[in-house]
Coordinates of N, CA, C and O in Angstrom, one line a residue:
M1 N 71.2 87.6 96.4 CA 71.4 88.6 95.4 C 72.7 88.3 94.6 O 73.7 88.1 95.2
A2 N 72.6 88.2 93.3 CA 73.8 87.9 92.5 C 74.6 89.1 92.3 O 74.1 90.2 92.2
I3 N 75.9 88.9 92.2 CA 76.8 90.0 91.9 C 76.8 90.1 90.4 O 76.9 89.1 89.6
T4 N 76.8 91.3 89.9 CA 76.8 91.5 88.4 C 77.9 92.4 88.0 O 78.5 93.2 88.8
K5 N 78.3 92.3 86.8 CA 79.4 93.1 86.3 C 78.9 93.7 85.0 O 78.5 93.0 84.1
N6 N 78.8 95.0 84.9 CA 78.3 95.7 83.8 C 76.9 95.2 83.4 O 76.7 94.9 82.2
N7 N 76.1 95.0 84.4 CA 74.7 94.4 84.2 C 74.7 93.0 83.6 O 73.7 92.6 83.1
T8 N 75.8 92.3 83.8 CA 75.9 90.9 83.3 C 76.1 90.0 84.5 O 77.0 90.2 85.3
R9 N 75.2 89.0 84.7 CA 75.4 88.1 85.8 C 76.5 87.2 85.6 O 76.7 86.6 84.5
M10 N 77.4 87.1 86.6 CA 78.6 86.2 86.5 C 78.1 84.8 86.9 O 77.4 84.7 87.9
L11 N 78.4 83.8 86.2 CA 77.9 82.4 86.4 C 78.4 81.9 87.8 O 77.6 81.2 88.5
D12 N 79.6 82.2 88.2 CA 80.0 81.7 89.5 C 79.8 82.7 90.6 O 80.2 82.5 91.8
G13 N 79.2 83.8 90.4 CA 78.9 84.8 91.4 C 80.1 85.7 91.7 O 80.0 86.6 92.6
S14 N 81.2 85.5 91.0 CA 82.4 86.3 91.3 C 82.4 87.6 90.5 O 81.5 87.8 89.6
I15 N 83.3 88.5 90.8 CA 83.4 89.7 90.1 C 84.9 89.8 89.6 O 85.8 89.4 90.3
D16 N 85.1 90.3 88.4 CA 86.4 90.5 87.9 C 87.0 91.8 88.4 O 86.7 92.9 87.9
I17 N 87.7 91.7 89.5 CA 88.2 92.8 90.2 C 89.2 93.7 89.4 O 89.3 94.9 89.6
T18 N 89.9 93.1 88.4 CA 90.8 93.8 87.6 C 90.2 94.9 86.8 O 90.8 95.9 86.5
S19 N 88.9 94.7 86.5 CA 88.2 95.8 85.7 C 87.4 96.7 86.6 O 86.9 97.7 86.2
Q20 N 87.3 96.4 87.9 CA 86.5 97.2 88.8 C 87.4 98.1 89.7 O 86.9 99.1 90.3
V21 N 88.6 97.9 89.9 CA 89.5 98.6 90.8 C 90.7 99.2 90.0 O 91.4 98.5 89.3
T22 N 90.8 100.5 90.1 CA 92.0 101.2 89.5 C 93.3 100.8 90.1 O 93.4 100.8 91.4
G23 N 94.2 100.4 89.3 CA 95.6 100.1 89.9 C 95.7 98.7 90.5 O 96.6 98.5 91.3
Y24 N 94.8 97.8 90.1 CA 94.9 96.4 90.6 C 96.0 95.7 89.8 O 96.0 95.7 88.6
E25 N 96.9 95.0 90.6 CA 98.0 94.2 89.9 C 98.4 93.1 90.8 O 98.5 93.3 92.1
Q26 N 98.8 92.0 90.3 CA 99.4 90.9 91.0 C 100.6 90.4 90.3 O 100.7 90.6 89.0
G27 N 101.6 89.9 91.0 CA 102.8 89.5 90.3 C 103.8 88.8 91.3 O 103.5 88.6 92.5
T28 N 104.9 88.5 90.7 CA 106.0 88.0 91.5 C 107.2 88.9 91.4 O 107.3 89.7 90.5
F29 N 108.1 88.8 92.3 CA 109.4 89.6 92.3 C 110.5 88.8 92.9 O 110.3 87.9 93.7
T30 N 111.7 89.1 92.5 CA 112.9 88.5 93.1 C 113.5 89.4 94.1 O 113.8 90.5 93.8
F31 N 113.7 88.8 95.3 CA 114.4 89.6 96.4 C 115.7 89.1 96.7 O 116.1 88.0 96.3
Y32 N 116.5 89.9 97.4 CA 117.9 89.5 97.7 C 118.3 90.2 99.0 O 117.6 91.0 99.5
S33 N 119.4 89.8 99.5 CA 120.0 90.4 100.8 C 121.4 90.8 100.5 O 121.9 90.8 99.4
N34 N 122.1 91.0 101.6 CA 123.6 91.3 101.5 C 124.3 90.0 101.2 O 123.8 88.9 101.3
S35 N 125.6 90.2 100.8 CA 126.3 89.0 100.3 C 126.6 88.0 101.4 O 127.1 86.9 101.2
N36 N 126.4 88.4 102.7 CA 126.7 87.5 103.8 C 125.4 86.8 104.3 O 125.5 86.1 105.3
L37 N 124.3 87.0 103.6 CA 123.1 86.3 104.0 C 122.5 85.9 102.6 O 121.9 86.8 101.9
T38 N 122.6 84.7 102.2 CA 122.1 84.3 100.9 C 121.0 83.3 101.1 O 120.9 82.6 102.1
F39 N 120.1 83.2 100.0 CA 119.0 82.3 100.0 C 119.2 81.2 99.1 O 119.9 81.3 98.1
E40 N 118.6 80.0 99.4 CA 118.7 78.9 98.5 C 118.0 79.3 97.1 O 117.0 80.0 97.1
S41 N 118.6 78.8 96.1 CA 118.1 79.1 94.7 C 116.6 78.7 94.6 O 116.2 77.6 95.1
G42 N 115.8 79.6 94.1 CA 114.4 79.3 93.9 C 113.6 79.7 95.1 O 112.3 79.7 95.0
T43 N 114.2 80.1 96.2 CA 113.3 80.5 97.4 C 113.3 82.0 97.6 O 112.9 82.5 98.6
N44 N 113.9 82.7 96.6 CA 113.9 84.2 96.8 C 112.9 84.9 95.8 O 113.2 85.9 95.3
T45 N 111.8 84.2 95.6 CA 110.7 84.8 94.8 C 109.5 85.1 95.7 O 109.0 84.2 96.3
G46 N 109.1 86.4 95.7 CA 107.9 86.7 96.5 C 106.7 87.0 95.6 O 106.8 87.1 94.4
R47 N 105.6 87.1 96.2 CA 104.3 87.4 95.5 C 103.8 88.8 96.1 O 104.0 89.1 97.2
Y48 N 103.1 89.5 95.2 CA 102.5 90.8 95.7 C 101.2 91.0 95.0 O 100.9 90.5 94.0
T49 N 100.4 91.8 95.7 CA 99.1 92.3 95.2 C 99.1 93.8 95.5 O 99.4 94.3 96.6
K50 N 98.8 94.6 94.4 CA 98.8 96.0 94.6 C 97.4 96.5 94.2 O 96.8 96.1 93.1
I51 N 96.7 97.2 95.1 CA 95.4 97.8 94.8 C 95.5 99.3 95.1 O 95.7 99.7 96.2
G52 N 95.4 100.1 94.0 CA 95.7 101.5 94.2 C 97.1 101.7 94.6 O 98.0 101.3 94.0
N53 N 97.3 102.4 95.8 CA 98.7 102.6 96.3 C 99.0 101.7 97.4 O 100.0 101.9 98.1
L54 N 98.2 100.7 97.7 CA 98.4 99.7 98.8 C 99.1 98.5 98.2 O 98.5 97.9 97.3
V55 N 100.2 98.1 98.7 CA 100.9 96.9 98.3 C 101.0 95.9 99.4 O 101.4 96.2 100.5
H56 N 100.6 94.6 99.1 CA 100.7 93.6 100.1 C 101.7 92.5 99.5 O 101.6 92.1 98.4
V57 N 102.7 92.2 100.3 CA 103.8 91.3 99.9 C 103.9 90.1 100.7 O 103.7 90.2 101.9
Q58 N 104.2 88.9 100.1 CA 104.4 87.7 100.8 C 105.7 87.1 100.3 O 105.9 87.0 99.1
M59 N 106.6 86.8 101.3 CA 107.9 86.2 101.0 C 108.1 85.0 101.8 O 108.0 85.1 103.1
N60 N 108.4 83.9 101.2 CA 108.8 82.7 101.9 C 110.2 82.4 101.4 O 110.5 82.3 100.3
L61 N 111.2 82.3 102.4 CA 112.6 82.1 102.0 C 113.2 81.1 102.8 O 112.8 80.8 103.9
K62 N 114.3 80.5 102.2 CA 115.1 79.5 102.9 C 116.5 80.0 102.8 O 117.1 80.2 101.7
V63 N 117.2 80.2 104.0 CA 118.5 80.7 104.1 C 119.5 79.6 103.6 O 119.4 78.5 104.0
D64 N 120.5 80.0 102.8 CA 121.5 79.1 102.3 C 122.7 79.3 103.2 O 123.2 78.3 103.8
T65 N 123.3 80.5 103.3 CA 124.5 80.7 104.1 C 124.4 82.0 104.9 O 123.7 83.0 104.5
V66 N 125.0 82.0 106.1 CA 125.1 83.1 107.0 C 126.6 83.2 107.3 O 127.1 82.3 108.0
T67 N 127.3 84.3 106.9 CA 128.7 84.4 107.2 C 129.2 85.6 107.9 O 130.4 85.9 108.0
S68 N 128.3 86.4 108.4 CA 128.7 87.7 109.0 C 127.5 88.2 109.9 O 126.5 87.6 109.9
T69 N 127.8 89.3 110.6 CA 126.8 89.9 111.4 C 126.3 91.2 110.9 O 125.8 92.1 111.6
N70 N 126.3 91.4 109.5 CA 125.7 92.6 108.9 C 124.3 92.8 109.3 O 123.6 91.9 109.8
H71 N 123.7 94.0 109.1 CA 122.3 94.2 109.3 C 121.5 93.3 108.3 O 121.9 93.3 107.1
A72 N 120.5 92.7 108.8 CA 119.7 91.8 107.9 C 118.6 92.7 107.2 O 117.9 93.5 107.8
Y73 N 118.6 92.5 105.9 CA 117.6 93.3 105.1 C 117.2 92.4 103.9 O 117.9 91.5 103.5
I74 N 116.1 92.8 103.3 CA 115.7 92.1 102.1 C 115.3 93.3 101.1 O 114.4 94.1 101.4
S75 N 116.0 93.3 100.0 CA 115.8 94.3 99.0 C 115.1 93.7 97.7 O 115.1 92.5 97.6
G76 N 114.5 94.6 96.9 CA 113.9 94.1 95.7 C 112.4 94.1 95.7 O 111.8 93.5 94.9
L77 N 111.8 94.8 96.7 CA 110.3 94.9 96.7 C 109.8 95.4 95.4 O 110.5 96.2 94.7
P78 N 108.6 95.1 95.0 CA 108.1 95.5 93.6 C 107.9 97.0 93.5 O 108.0 97.6 92.4
Y79 N 107.6 97.7 94.6 CA 107.4 99.2 94.6 C 108.1 99.8 95.9 O 108.2 99.1 96.9
A80 N 108.6 101.0 95.7 CA 109.2 101.7 96.9 C 108.1 102.2 97.8 O 107.0 102.6 97.3
A81 N 108.3 102.2 99.1 CA 107.4 102.8 100.0 C 107.4 104.3 99.9 O 108.4 104.9 99.7
V82 N 106.2 104.9 100.1 CA 106.2 106.4 100.1 C 106.7 106.9 101.5 O 106.6 106.2 102.5
A83 N 107.2 108.1 101.5 CA 107.7 108.7 102.7 C 106.5 109.2 103.5 O 105.6 109.7 103.0
H84 N 106.5 108.9 104.8 CA 105.5 109.5 105.7 C 105.8 110.9 106.0 O 107.0 111.3 106.0
T85 N 104.9 111.7 106.4 CA 105.1 113.1 106.5 C 105.2 113.6 108.0 O 105.4 114.7 108.3
S86 N 105.0 112.7 108.9 CA 105.1 113.1 110.3 C 106.1 112.1 111.1 O 106.2 111.0 110.7
G87 N 106.7 112.7 112.1 CA 107.6 111.9 112.9 C 108.9 111.6 112.2 O 109.2 112.2 111.2
T88 N 109.7 110.7 112.8 CA 111.0 110.4 112.2 C 111.1 108.9 112.1 O 110.2 108.1 112.6
G89 N 112.1 108.4 111.4 CA 112.3 107.0 111.3 C 111.8 106.4 110.0 O 111.6 107.1 109.0
N90 N 111.5 105.1 110.1 CA 111.1 104.4 108.9 C 109.7 104.6 108.5 O 108.8 105.0 109.2
S91 N 109.4 104.3 107.2 CA 108.1 104.4 106.7 C 107.1 103.6 107.4 O 107.5 102.5 108.0
K92 N 105.9 103.9 107.5 CA 104.8 103.1 108.2 C 104.5 101.9 107.3 O 104.4 102.0 106.1
A93 N 104.5 100.8 108.0 CA 104.2 99.5 107.3 C 103.6 98.6 108.4 O 103.9 98.7 109.5
V94 N 102.8 97.6 107.9 CA 102.2 96.6 108.8 C 102.7 95.3 108.3 O 102.6 95.0 107.1
G95 N 103.3 94.5 109.2 CA 103.9 93.2 108.7 C 104.1 92.2 109.8 O 103.8 92.4 111.0
N96 N 104.5 91.0 109.3 CA 104.7 89.9 110.2 C 105.9 89.1 109.8 O 106.1 89.0 108.5
F97 N 106.7 88.7 110.7 CA 107.9 87.8 110.4 C 107.7 86.6 111.2 O 107.4 86.7 112.4
S98 N 107.8 85.4 110.6 CA 107.7 84.2 111.4 C 108.6 83.1 111.0 O 109.0 83.0 109.8
S99 N 109.0 82.3 112.0 CA 109.9 81.1 111.8 C 110.1 80.4 113.1 O 110.1 81.1 114.2
A100 N 110.2 79.2 113.1 CA 110.5 78.4 114.3 C 112.0 78.4 114.6 O 112.5 78.0 115.6
N101 N 112.8 79.0 113.7 CA 114.3 78.9 113.8 C 115.0 80.3 113.9 O 116.0 80.5 113.2
V102 N 114.5 81.2 114.7 CA 115.1 82.5 114.9 C 115.6 82.6 116.3 O 114.8 82.3 117.3
S103 N 116.8 83.0 116.5 CA 117.4 83.1 117.9 C 117.1 84.5 118.5 O 118.0 85.2 118.7
S104 N 115.9 84.8 118.6 CA 115.6 86.2 119.1 C 115.0 86.1 120.6 O 114.5 87.1 121.0
A105 N 115.1 85.0 121.2 CA 114.7 84.9 122.6 C 113.2 85.3 122.8 O 112.8 86.0 123.7
N106 N 112.4 84.9 121.8 CA 111.0 85.2 121.8 C 110.6 86.7 121.8 O 109.5 87.1 122.1
T107 N 111.6 87.5 121.3 CA 111.3 88.9 121.1 C 110.7 89.1 119.7 O 111.2 88.5 118.8
P108 N 109.6 89.8 119.6 CA 109.0 90.0 118.3 C 109.9 90.6 117.3 O 110.6 91.6 117.6
I109 N 109.9 90.1 116.1 CA 110.7 90.7 115.0 C 109.7 91.4 114.1 O 108.7 90.8 113.7
V110 N 109.9 92.7 113.8 CA 109.0 93.5 113.0 C 109.6 93.9 111.7 O 110.7 94.5 111.7
P111 N 109.0 93.6 110.6 CA 109.6 94.1 109.3 C 109.2 95.6 109.1 O 108.0 96.0 109.4
T112 N 110.1 96.5 108.7 CA 109.9 97.9 108.5 C 110.5 98.2 107.1 O 111.4 97.6 106.6
I113 N 110.0 99.3 106.5 CA 110.5 99.8 105.2 C 110.9 101.2 105.4 O 110.2 102.0 105.9
E114 N 112.1 101.5 104.9 CA 112.6 102.9 105.0 C 111.8 103.8 104.0 O 111.4 103.3 103.0
N115 N 111.8 105.1 104.3 CA 111.1 106.0 103.4 C 111.7 105.9 101.9 O 112.9 105.9 101.8
N116 N 110.8 106.0 101.0 CA 111.2 106.0 99.5 C 112.1 104.8 99.2 O 113.0 104.9 98.3
S117 N 111.9 103.7 99.8 CA 112.8 102.5 99.7 C 112.0 101.3 99.3 O 110.8 101.2 99.5
A118 N 112.7 100.3 98.6 CA 112.1 99.0 98.3 C 112.9 97.9 99.1 O 113.0 96.8 98.7
T119 N 113.3 98.3 100.3 CA 114.1 97.4 101.2 C 113.4 97.2 102.5 O 112.9 98.2 103.1
V120 N 113.2 96.0 103.0 CA 112.6 95.6 104.2 C 113.8 95.4 105.2 O 114.7 94.6 105.0
Y121 N 113.8 96.1 106.4 CA 114.7 95.8 107.5 C 113.9 95.1 108.5 O 112.7 95.3 108.7
L122 N 114.6 94.2 109.2 CA 113.9 93.4 110.3 C 114.4 94.0 111.6 O 115.6 94.2 111.8
E123 N 113.5 94.3 112.5 CA 113.9 94.9 113.8 C 113.3 94.2 114.9 O 112.2 93.7 114.9
L124 N 114.0 94.1 116.0 CA 113.6 93.5 117.3 C 112.8 94.6 118.0 O 113.3 95.7 118.2
L125 N 111.6 94.2 118.5 CA 110.9 95.1 119.4 C 111.1 94.8 120.8 O 110.7 93.7 121.3
S126 N 111.6 95.7 121.6 CA 111.9 95.4 123.0 C 110.7 95.7 123.9 O 109.7 96.3 123.4
N127 N 110.8 95.3 125.1 CA 109.7 95.5 126.1 C 109.4 97.0 126.3 O 108.3 97.4 126.6
N128 N 110.4 97.9 126.1 CA 110.2 99.3 126.3 C 109.8 100.0 125.0 O 109.7 101.3 125.0
G129 N 109.5 99.3 124.0 CA 109.0 99.9 122.7 C 110.1 100.3 121.8 O 109.8 100.9 120.7
N130 N 111.4 100.2 122.1 CA 112.5 100.5 121.3 C 112.8 99.4 120.2 O 112.5 98.3 120.5
F131 N 113.3 99.8 119.1 CA 113.7 98.9 118.1 C 115.2 98.7 117.9 O 115.9 99.7 118.1
T132 N 115.6 97.5 117.6 CA 117.0 97.2 117.3 C 117.1 96.4 116.0 O 116.3 95.5 115.8
I133 N 117.9 96.8 115.1 CA 118.0 96.2 113.8 C 118.6 94.8 114.0 O 119.6 94.5 114.7
V134 N 117.9 93.8 113.4 CA 118.3 92.4 113.4 C 119.5 92.2 112.5 O 119.6 92.8 111.5
T135 N 120.5 91.4 113.0 CA 121.7 91.1 112.2 C 121.6 89.7 111.6 O 120.8 88.9 112.1
N136 N 122.5 89.4 110.7 CA 122.5 88.1 110.0 C 122.6 87.0 111.0 O 122.0 85.9 110.7
N137 N 123.2 87.1 112.1 CA 123.4 86.0 113.0 C 122.1 85.5 113.7 O 122.1 84.5 114.4
Y138 N 121.0 86.2 113.5 CA 119.7 85.7 114.0 C 119.2 84.6 113.1 O 118.2 83.9 113.5
F139 N 119.7 84.4 111.9 CA 119.3 83.4 110.9 C 120.1 82.2 111.0 O 121.3 82.3 111.4
Q140 N 119.6 81.1 110.6 CA 120.3 79.8 110.6 C 120.2 79.3 109.2 O 119.2 79.3 108.5
A141 N 121.3 78.7 108.7 CA 121.4 78.1 107.4 C 120.4 77.0 107.3 O 120.1 76.3 108.3
S142 N 119.8 76.8 106.2 CA 118.8 75.7 105.9 C 117.5 75.9 106.7 O 116.7 74.9 106.8
S143 N 117.2 77.1 107.2 CA 116.0 77.3 107.9 C 115.0 78.2 107.0 O 115.5 79.0 106.2
E144 N 113.7 78.0 107.2 CA 112.7 78.7 106.4 C 112.1 79.8 107.2 O 111.9 79.7 108.4
Y145 N 111.8 80.9 106.5 CA 111.2 82.1 107.2 C 110.1 82.7 106.3 O 110.2 82.5 105.1
N146 N 109.2 83.3 106.9 CA 108.0 83.9 106.2 C 107.9 85.3 106.6 O 107.9 85.7 107.8
I147 N 107.7 86.2 105.6 CA 107.5 87.6 105.8 C 106.3 88.0 105.0 O 106.1 87.8 103.9
T148 N 105.3 88.7 105.7 CA 104.2 89.4 105.0 C 104.3 90.9 105.5 O 104.6 91.2 106.6
I149 N 104.0 91.8 104.5 CA 104.0 93.2 104.8 C 103.1 93.9 103.9 O 103.0 93.6 102.7
S150 N 102.4 94.9 104.4 CA 101.6 95.8 103.6 C 102.1 97.2 103.8 O 102.4 97.6 104.9
Y151 N 102.2 98.0 102.7 CA 102.7 99.3 102.8 C 102.1 100.2 101.7 O 101.5 99.7 100.8
I152 N 102.3 101.5 101.8 CA 101.8 102.4 100.9 C 102.9 102.8 99.9 O 104.0 103.1 100.4
T153 N 102.6 102.9 98.6 CA 103.5 103.3 97.6 C 103.0 104.6 97.0 O 101.8 105.0 97.2
A154 N 103.8 105.3 96.2 CA 103.4 106.5 95.6 C 102.4 106.3 94.5 O 102.3 105.2 94.0

């Protein structure tokens, strides 16, 4: 069965999602961190897809310098996360952080977003379920890192 758009058969069988879904958007954004954790020029551009109020973000970055132990964060997401209405703590988000060059002793690092914020904090998840904010010293200069995260915006 062929997919149709407005009763018109698409030659390649695809559908133009931009005209079928309200609030569909794709783009790029520039992200940054604190002055003690800098990224190599050109590696601080992320990609995002927004469908309705769901935002999916992909960031591939390469650290240039690490000069302190401040809390590690990445600001400049394309949309702020909406505040959740139950419990305490950071906004609900689903994400992944990966790299072969993180000194976290194989402890999972989880990206989280604060309520009403466009900033991602990286947190270590311990065996007892508690979180600890990652500091800059977990990163190594000239190393590459990948972050993907999905979250709800207003």
